[in-house]
Tab-separated table of C-alpha atoms in Angstrom:
chain	number	residue	atom	x	y	z
A	15	MET	CA	-50.052	9.287	15.428
A	16	SER	CA	-47.230	11.217	17.303
A	17	ALA	CA	-45.087	9.752	19.717
A	18	VAL	CA	-45.800	11.161	22.962
A	19	LYS	CA	-44.879	10.879	26.563
A	20	LEU	CA	-46.563	11.867	30.074
A	21	THR	CA	-44.096	13.932	32.012
A	22	SER	CA	-45.320	16.085	35.308
A	23	ASN	CA	-48.974	15.491	36.380
A	24	GLN	CA	-51.041	15.647	39.299
A	25	TYR	CA	-54.069	15.727	40.889
A	26	GLY	CA	-56.450	15.560	43.723
A	27	LYS	CA	-59.495	17.485	45.071
A	28	ALA	CA	-59.213	21.495	45.419
A	29	GLU	CA	-61.225	23.468	48.094
A	30	ASN	CA	-62.241	21.639	50.781
A	31	HIS	CA	-63.564	24.048	53.303
A	32	VAL	CA	-63.407	22.845	56.750
A	33	VAL	CA	-64.009	24.345	60.126
A	34	ARG	CA	-62.917	22.845	62.888
A	35	VAL	CA	-64.470	23.723	66.261
A	36	TYR	CA	-63.298	23.200	69.962
A	37	ARG	CA	-66.000	22.310	72.133
A	38	ASP	CA	-64.094	20.807	75.138
A	39	THR	CA	-64.456	23.713	77.205
A	40	PRO	CA	-67.980	26.184	77.458
A	41	ARG	CA	-65.579	28.658	75.549
A	42	HIS	CA	-65.023	27.395	71.937
A	43	GLU	CA	-62.211	28.000	69.365
A	44	LEU	CA	-62.799	27.594	65.895
A	45	ARG	CA	-60.157	27.307	62.823
A	46	ASP	CA	-61.606	28.192	59.076
A	47	LEU	CA	-59.526	26.791	56.361
A	48	ASN	CA	-59.913	25.869	52.358
A	49	VAL	CA	-57.539	23.033	51.522
A	50	SER	CA	-56.480	21.295	49.001
A	51	SER	CA	-54.706	18.214	48.132
A	52	GLN	CA	-53.114	16.734	45.066
A	53	LEU	CA	-51.027	13.543	44.752
A	54	HIS	CA	-47.668	13.009	42.667
A	55	GLY	CA	-46.621	9.637	41.950
A	56	ASP	CA	-46.832	6.777	39.793
A	57	PHE	CA	-50.240	7.253	37.933
A	58	GLN	CA	-48.870	6.688	34.568
A	59	ALA	CA	-51.331	3.485	33.823
A	60	ALA	CA	-54.134	5.484	34.339
A	61	HIS	CA	-52.906	8.388	31.991
A	62	THR	CA	-51.835	5.778	29.039
A	63	GLU	CA	-54.271	3.018	29.604
A	64	GLY	CA	-57.012	3.925	31.593
A	65	ASP	CA	-56.211	1.646	34.775
A	66	ASN	CA	-57.050	3.289	37.907
A	67	GLY	CA	-55.635	0.702	39.942
A	68	HIS	CA	-53.555	3.519	41.780
A	69	VAL	CA	-55.885	6.168	41.470
A	70	VAL	CA	-56.991	7.471	44.957
A	71	PRO	CA	-60.075	8.705	44.799
A	72	THR	CA	-60.418	12.868	45.044
A	73	ASP	CA	-63.228	11.585	46.961
A	74	THR	CA	-60.647	10.007	49.476
A	75	GLN	CA	-59.072	12.632	49.524
A	76	LYS	CA	-61.667	15.245	50.803
A	77	ASN	CA	-62.398	12.652	53.161
A	78	THR	CA	-59.861	12.778	54.143
A	79	VAL	CA	-59.663	16.218	55.055
A	80	PHE	CA	-62.154	16.685	57.205
A	81	ALA	CA	-61.325	13.740	59.343
A	82	LYS	CA	-57.886	14.409	59.434
A	83	ALA	CA	-59.458	17.756	61.485
A	84	LYS	CA	-61.295	15.602	63.740
A	85	GLU	CA	-58.562	13.350	64.408
A	86	GLU	CA	-55.341	14.994	65.021
A	87	GLY	CA	-57.263	18.899	64.901
A	88	VAL	CA	-55.859	21.919	63.039
A	89	THR	CA	-53.311	23.713	65.151
A	90	SER	CA	-51.777	25.862	61.918
A	91	PRO	CA	-52.440	25.314	58.274
A	92	GLU	CA	-48.891	24.097	57.556
A	93	ARG	CA	-49.071	21.633	60.635
A	94	PHE	CA	-52.274	20.801	58.931
A	95	LEU	CA	-51.033	20.056	55.323
A	96	LEU	CA	-48.022	17.840	56.952
A	97	SER	CA	-49.994	15.538	58.075
A	98	LEU	CA	-51.989	14.921	55.434
A	99	ALA	CA	-48.863	14.765	53.365
A	100	GLY	CA	-47.451	12.050	55.933
A	101	HIS	CA	-51.529	10.063	55.909
A	102	PHE	CA	-51.254	9.786	51.464
A	103	THR	CA	-47.285	9.090	51.605
A	104	SER	CA	-47.177	6.022	54.005
A	105	SER	CA	-50.789	5.006	53.049
A	106	PHE	CA	-50.206	4.092	49.178
A	107	ASP	CA	-46.888	3.453	48.760
A	108	TRP	CA	-46.826	4.527	44.889
A	109	VAL	CA	-47.392	8.221	46.139
A	110	THR	CA	-44.355	9.565	46.255
A	111	GLY	CA	-45.494	13.496	47.171
A	112	GLY	CA	-47.790	15.861	46.258
A	113	ARG	CA	-49.199	19.867	46.859
A	114	TRP	CA	-50.896	20.297	49.421
A	115	SER	CA	-52.398	24.035	49.980
A	116	ALA	CA	-54.635	25.588	52.460
A	117	GLU	CA	-55.920	29.160	52.904
A	118	GLU	CA	-57.083	30.272	56.599
A	119	TYR	CA	-59.982	32.840	57.478
A	120	GLY	CA	-59.537	35.160	60.615
A	121	TRP	CA	-62.134	34.843	63.232
A	122	SER	CA	-62.270	36.751	66.521
A	123	ARG	CA	-64.633	36.807	69.542
A	124	ILE	CA	-67.871	38.819	69.625
A	125	ASP	CA	-67.537	41.621	72.984
A	126	GLY	CA	-65.392	38.376	74.132
A	127	HIS	CA	-68.189	36.025	73.958
A	128	ASP	CA	-67.840	32.272	74.309
A	129	HIS	CA	-69.492	30.945	70.912
A	130	SER	CA	-70.032	34.104	69.185
A	131	PHE	CA	-67.352	35.491	66.463
A	132	PHE	CA	-66.982	37.814	63.398
A	133	ARG	CA	-64.659	37.318	60.422
A	134	SER	CA	-62.108	39.741	61.594
A	135	GLU	CA	-58.703	39.387	59.869
A	136	PRO	CA	-59.086	41.664	56.665
A	137	GLU	CA	-55.844	39.243	55.008
A	138	VAL	CA	-55.833	35.845	54.011
A	139	ARG	CA	-53.350	33.264	55.579
A	140	THR	CA	-51.910	30.933	53.260
A	141	ALA	CA	-49.921	28.184	53.198
A	142	VAL	CA	-48.247	25.385	50.534
A	143	LEU	CA	-46.502	22.241	51.082
A	144	VAL	CA	-44.662	20.195	48.414
A	145	ARG	CA	-43.324	17.111	48.957
A	146	ASP	CA	-40.942	14.946	46.848
A	147	GLY	CA	-39.920	12.013	48.237
A	148	THR	CA	-38.087	13.152	51.415
A	149	ASP	CA	-37.573	16.713	50.796
A	150	ASP	CA	-40.317	18.710	51.472
A	151	GLN	CA	-40.941	22.289	50.882
A	152	LEU	CA	-42.824	24.528	52.684
A	153	VAL	CA	-44.132	28.202	52.030
A	154	ALA	CA	-46.239	30.910	54.327
A	155	GLY	CA	-48.017	34.201	53.621
A	156	PHE	CA	-50.919	35.737	53.350
A	157	TYR	CA	-52.579	38.008	51.029
A	158	GLY	CA	-55.197	41.052	50.710
A	159	LEU	CA	-54.188	43.265	53.682
A	160	THR	CA	-54.248	46.783	52.458
A	161	VAL	CA	-52.434	49.555	54.041
A	162	LEU	CA	-51.989	53.432	53.227
A	163	LYS	CA	-50.141	56.104	54.895
A	164	THR	CA	-50.401	59.543	54.189
A	165	THR	CA	-47.557	60.985	53.964
A	166	GLU	CA	-43.389	60.184	54.408
A	167	SER	CA	-43.696	58.697	50.652
A	168	GLY	CA	-42.456	60.650	47.321
A	169	PHE	CA	-40.975	59.619	44.127
A	170	VAL	CA	-38.764	61.458	42.526
A	171	GLY	CA	-34.999	60.935	40.436
A	172	TYR	CA	-37.106	58.550	37.799
A	173	PRO	CA	-35.890	59.065	33.923
A	174	LYS	CA	-38.103	60.795	31.498
A	175	ASP	CA	-38.722	60.965	28.192
A	176	LYS	CA	-41.493	62.135	25.339
A	177	TYR	CA	-43.909	60.485	27.071
A	178	THR	CA	-43.453	60.936	30.921
A	179	THR	CA	-46.430	62.933	32.601
A	180	LEU	CA	-46.265	62.570	35.834
A	181	GLY	CA	-44.575	64.770	37.787
A	182	GLU	CA	-42.641	64.309	40.718
A	183	THR	CA	-43.369	64.329	44.435
A	184	GLU	CA	-41.833	64.415	47.734
A	185	ASP	CA	-45.025	64.078	49.432
A	186	ARG	CA	-47.916	61.696	48.715
A	187	ILE	CA	-50.179	59.229	49.663
A	188	LEU	CA	-48.422	55.236	49.383
A	189	ALA	CA	-50.983	52.422	49.988
A	190	THR	CA	-50.796	48.735	48.617
A	191	ASP	CA	-52.553	45.548	49.221
A	192	ILE	CA	-49.560	43.086	50.729
A	193	SER	CA	-49.510	39.648	48.998
A	194	THR	CA	-46.383	38.188	50.393
A	195	ARG	CA	-44.855	34.097	51.138
A	196	TRP	CA	-42.077	33.215	52.270
A	197	ARG	CA	-40.195	29.819	52.002
A	198	TYR	CA	-39.134	27.826	55.110
A	199	SER	CA	-35.962	26.463	55.679
A	200	THR	CA	-37.021	23.752	58.478
A	201	THR	CA	-40.304	22.508	59.542
A	202	ASP	CA	-39.626	22.500	63.165
A	203	VAL	CA	-41.404	25.794	63.441
A	204	ASP	CA	-44.323	27.182	65.790
A	205	PHE	CA	-45.711	28.219	62.829
A	206	ASP	CA	-48.543	30.533	64.110
A	207	GLU	CA	-45.972	32.008	66.553
A	208	VAL	CA	-44.017	32.981	62.863
A	209	TYR	CA	-46.668	34.236	61.149
A	210	ARG	CA	-47.360	36.834	63.625
A	211	ARG	CA	-43.797	37.864	64.207
A	212	VAL	CA	-43.964	38.109	59.980
A	213	ARG	CA	-47.072	40.240	59.455
A	214	GLY	CA	-46.100	42.374	62.615
A	215	ILE	CA	-42.572	43.416	61.149
A	216	ILE	CA	-44.293	43.844	57.672
A	217	LEU	CA	-46.627	46.358	59.324
A	218	SER	CA	-44.286	47.815	61.527
A	219	THR	CA	-41.737	48.445	58.641
A	220	PHE	CA	-44.523	50.231	56.384
A	221	THR	CA	-44.822	52.814	58.871
A	222	ASP	CA	-41.118	53.339	59.901
A	223	HIS	CA	-39.271	55.004	57.250
A	224	TYR	CA	-39.711	57.490	54.729
A	225	SER	CA	-40.428	55.501	51.414
A	226	LYS	CA	-38.602	56.837	48.386
A	227	ALA	CA	-40.871	54.161	46.107
A	228	LEU	CA	-42.715	51.282	46.684
A	229	GLN	CA	-39.681	48.993	45.892
A	230	HIS	CA	-37.917	50.351	48.712
A	231	THR	CA	-40.783	50.150	50.754
A	232	LEU	CA	-40.939	46.292	50.142
A	233	TYR	CA	-36.902	45.174	50.331
A	234	GLN	CA	-36.471	46.714	53.279
A	235	MET	CA	-40.053	44.570	54.599
A	236	GLY	CA	-37.840	41.778	53.491
A	237	GLN	CA	-34.215	42.755	54.954
A	238	ASN	CA	-36.319	42.850	58.309
A	239	VAL	CA	-38.070	39.449	58.322
A	240	ILE	CA	-34.983	37.639	57.043
A	241	ASP	CA	-33.144	39.548	60.289
A	242	ALA	CA	-35.588	38.332	62.779
A	243	VAL	CA	-36.660	34.963	61.439
A	244	ASP	CA	-33.900	32.498	61.121
A	245	GLU	CA	-36.312	30.017	59.505
A	246	ILE	CA	-37.147	31.747	56.972
A	247	GLU	CA	-34.795	31.181	53.848
A	248	GLU	CA	-36.747	33.919	51.352
A	249	ILE	CA	-39.935	36.355	50.457
A	250	ARG	CA	-41.268	37.141	48.052
A	251	PHE	CA	-43.544	40.499	47.817
A	252	SER	CA	-46.438	40.987	44.565
A	253	CYS	CA	-48.233	44.618	45.605
A	254	PRO	CA	-50.085	46.983	43.749
A	255	ASN	CA	-48.940	50.786	43.779
A	256	LYS	CA	-52.844	52.089	44.583
A	257	HIS	CA	-52.259	55.237	42.954
A	258	HIS	CA	-54.016	58.055	45.077
A	259	PHE	CA	-53.849	61.848	42.591
A	260	VAL	CA	-53.853	65.289	44.141
A	261	SER	CA	-57.698	65.988	42.771
A	262	ASP	CA	-57.229	69.667	40.603
A	263	LEU	CA	-60.286	72.012	42.738
A	264	SER	CA	-59.041	75.004	41.174
A	265	PRO	CA	-61.984	75.302	38.817
A	266	PHE	CA	-63.811	75.849	41.784
A	267	GLY	CA	-61.344	78.203	43.541
A	268	LEU	CA	-60.056	76.046	46.107
A	269	GLU	CA	-56.555	75.272	46.907
A	270	ASN	CA	-55.799	71.399	47.932
A	271	PRO	CA	-52.327	70.843	49.380
A	272	ASN	CA	-52.784	67.048	49.446
A	273	GLU	CA	-56.506	66.812	51.139
A	274	VAL	CA	-58.588	65.329	48.860
A	275	PHE	CA	-57.233	62.662	46.611
A	276	TYR	CA	-58.965	60.426	43.205
A	277	ALA	CA	-57.813	57.185	44.060
A	278	ALA	CA	-57.215	55.160	41.048
A	279	ASP	CA	-58.240	51.723	40.883
A	280	ARG	CA	-56.850	51.326	37.193
A	281	PRO	CA	-54.132	51.184	35.465
A	282	TYR	CA	-52.155	50.385	38.200
A	283	GLY	CA	-48.066	50.102	39.393
A	284	LEU	CA	-47.347	46.430	39.985
A	285	ILE	CA	-44.101	45.835	42.009
A	286	GLU	CA	-42.355	42.389	42.655
A	287	ALA	CA	-39.364	41.648	44.413
A	288	THR	CA	-37.820	38.689	46.288
A	289	ILE	CA	-35.370	39.066	49.141
A	290	ALA	CA	-33.219	36.053	50.175
A	291	ARG	CA	-30.372	35.291	52.332
A	292	GLU	CA	-26.816	36.018	50.847
A	293	GLU	CA	-25.992	32.022	51.658
A	294	ALA	CA	-29.855	30.647	50.294
A	295	THR	CA	-30.272	28.099	47.175
A	296	GLU	CA	-32.728	29.339	44.611
A	297	ARG	CA	-35.299	27.023	44.934
A	298	PRO	CA	-37.702	28.172	41.114
A	299	ASP	CA	-38.827	24.875	40.822
A	300	VAL	CA	-40.073	25.242	44.492
A	301	TRP	CA	-42.061	28.765	43.825
A	302	ALA	CA	-42.987	27.031	40.210
A	303	ALA	CA	-44.898	23.924	42.056
A	304	VAL	CA	-46.476	26.580	44.689
A	305	THR	CA	-48.052	29.023	42.051
A	306	GLY	CA	-49.662	25.826	40.479
A	307	PHE	CA	-49.443	23.593	37.523
A	308	CYS	CA	-50.992	25.892	34.336
């Protein structure tokens, strides 16, 4: 038998979908979260000896999510994850940290009704907390926000070889699904307010310039977020270029001055970038933990 050792490990209960309704007045409020909890710590014996003495059951982790939603409420996904981390690391000496994540789904009132809602936000809000001892690293963001502009975008000046068929254009549709995450430098934050600000900055930046490429636009989005929000150290984007090709209508005797397009779902360009403060410390370990174990 080969000599082996246990290195990194974590475990927990994934995708606990909790809906917290506030019924203090006839006008109800709600928060809708999908929460995952994974613990880090001294779990060596569980793996090597089958000794479960330190294994806080995943069912207990699930129950804690729902109990904390009642006891402490849900003011923001980020604050709720900090509450869970504080509970597990203070309740069990051998739990030294963990990874807690949440997705939030946005609801709005139907015609201002007191207790009837519809799923209103096109994007899904995200938060991930990684705790290692006394160090907290908090990453927030969203995905699934589809945006499109019908002009003020082009793509020219790129290298060409014998395989290049794409023609240059100074007037095209630019469309993408925005997926973004930003890393906080502190947890002393009004998370809901910062989320609204970042979302607004990203949307307004998409509209306010002539885009020479999706890379050009993502960089300006990141620059504007960093400029406006002191608590953010860096921001990442992963965005497909949702190609819209001008349809050739000449066989039908029709001109097409950028009015009718074929929207191709694949293949697509995939543009990714990280924009950070000049003085920010790079934390590849945090991003690796945020994106998952395998």
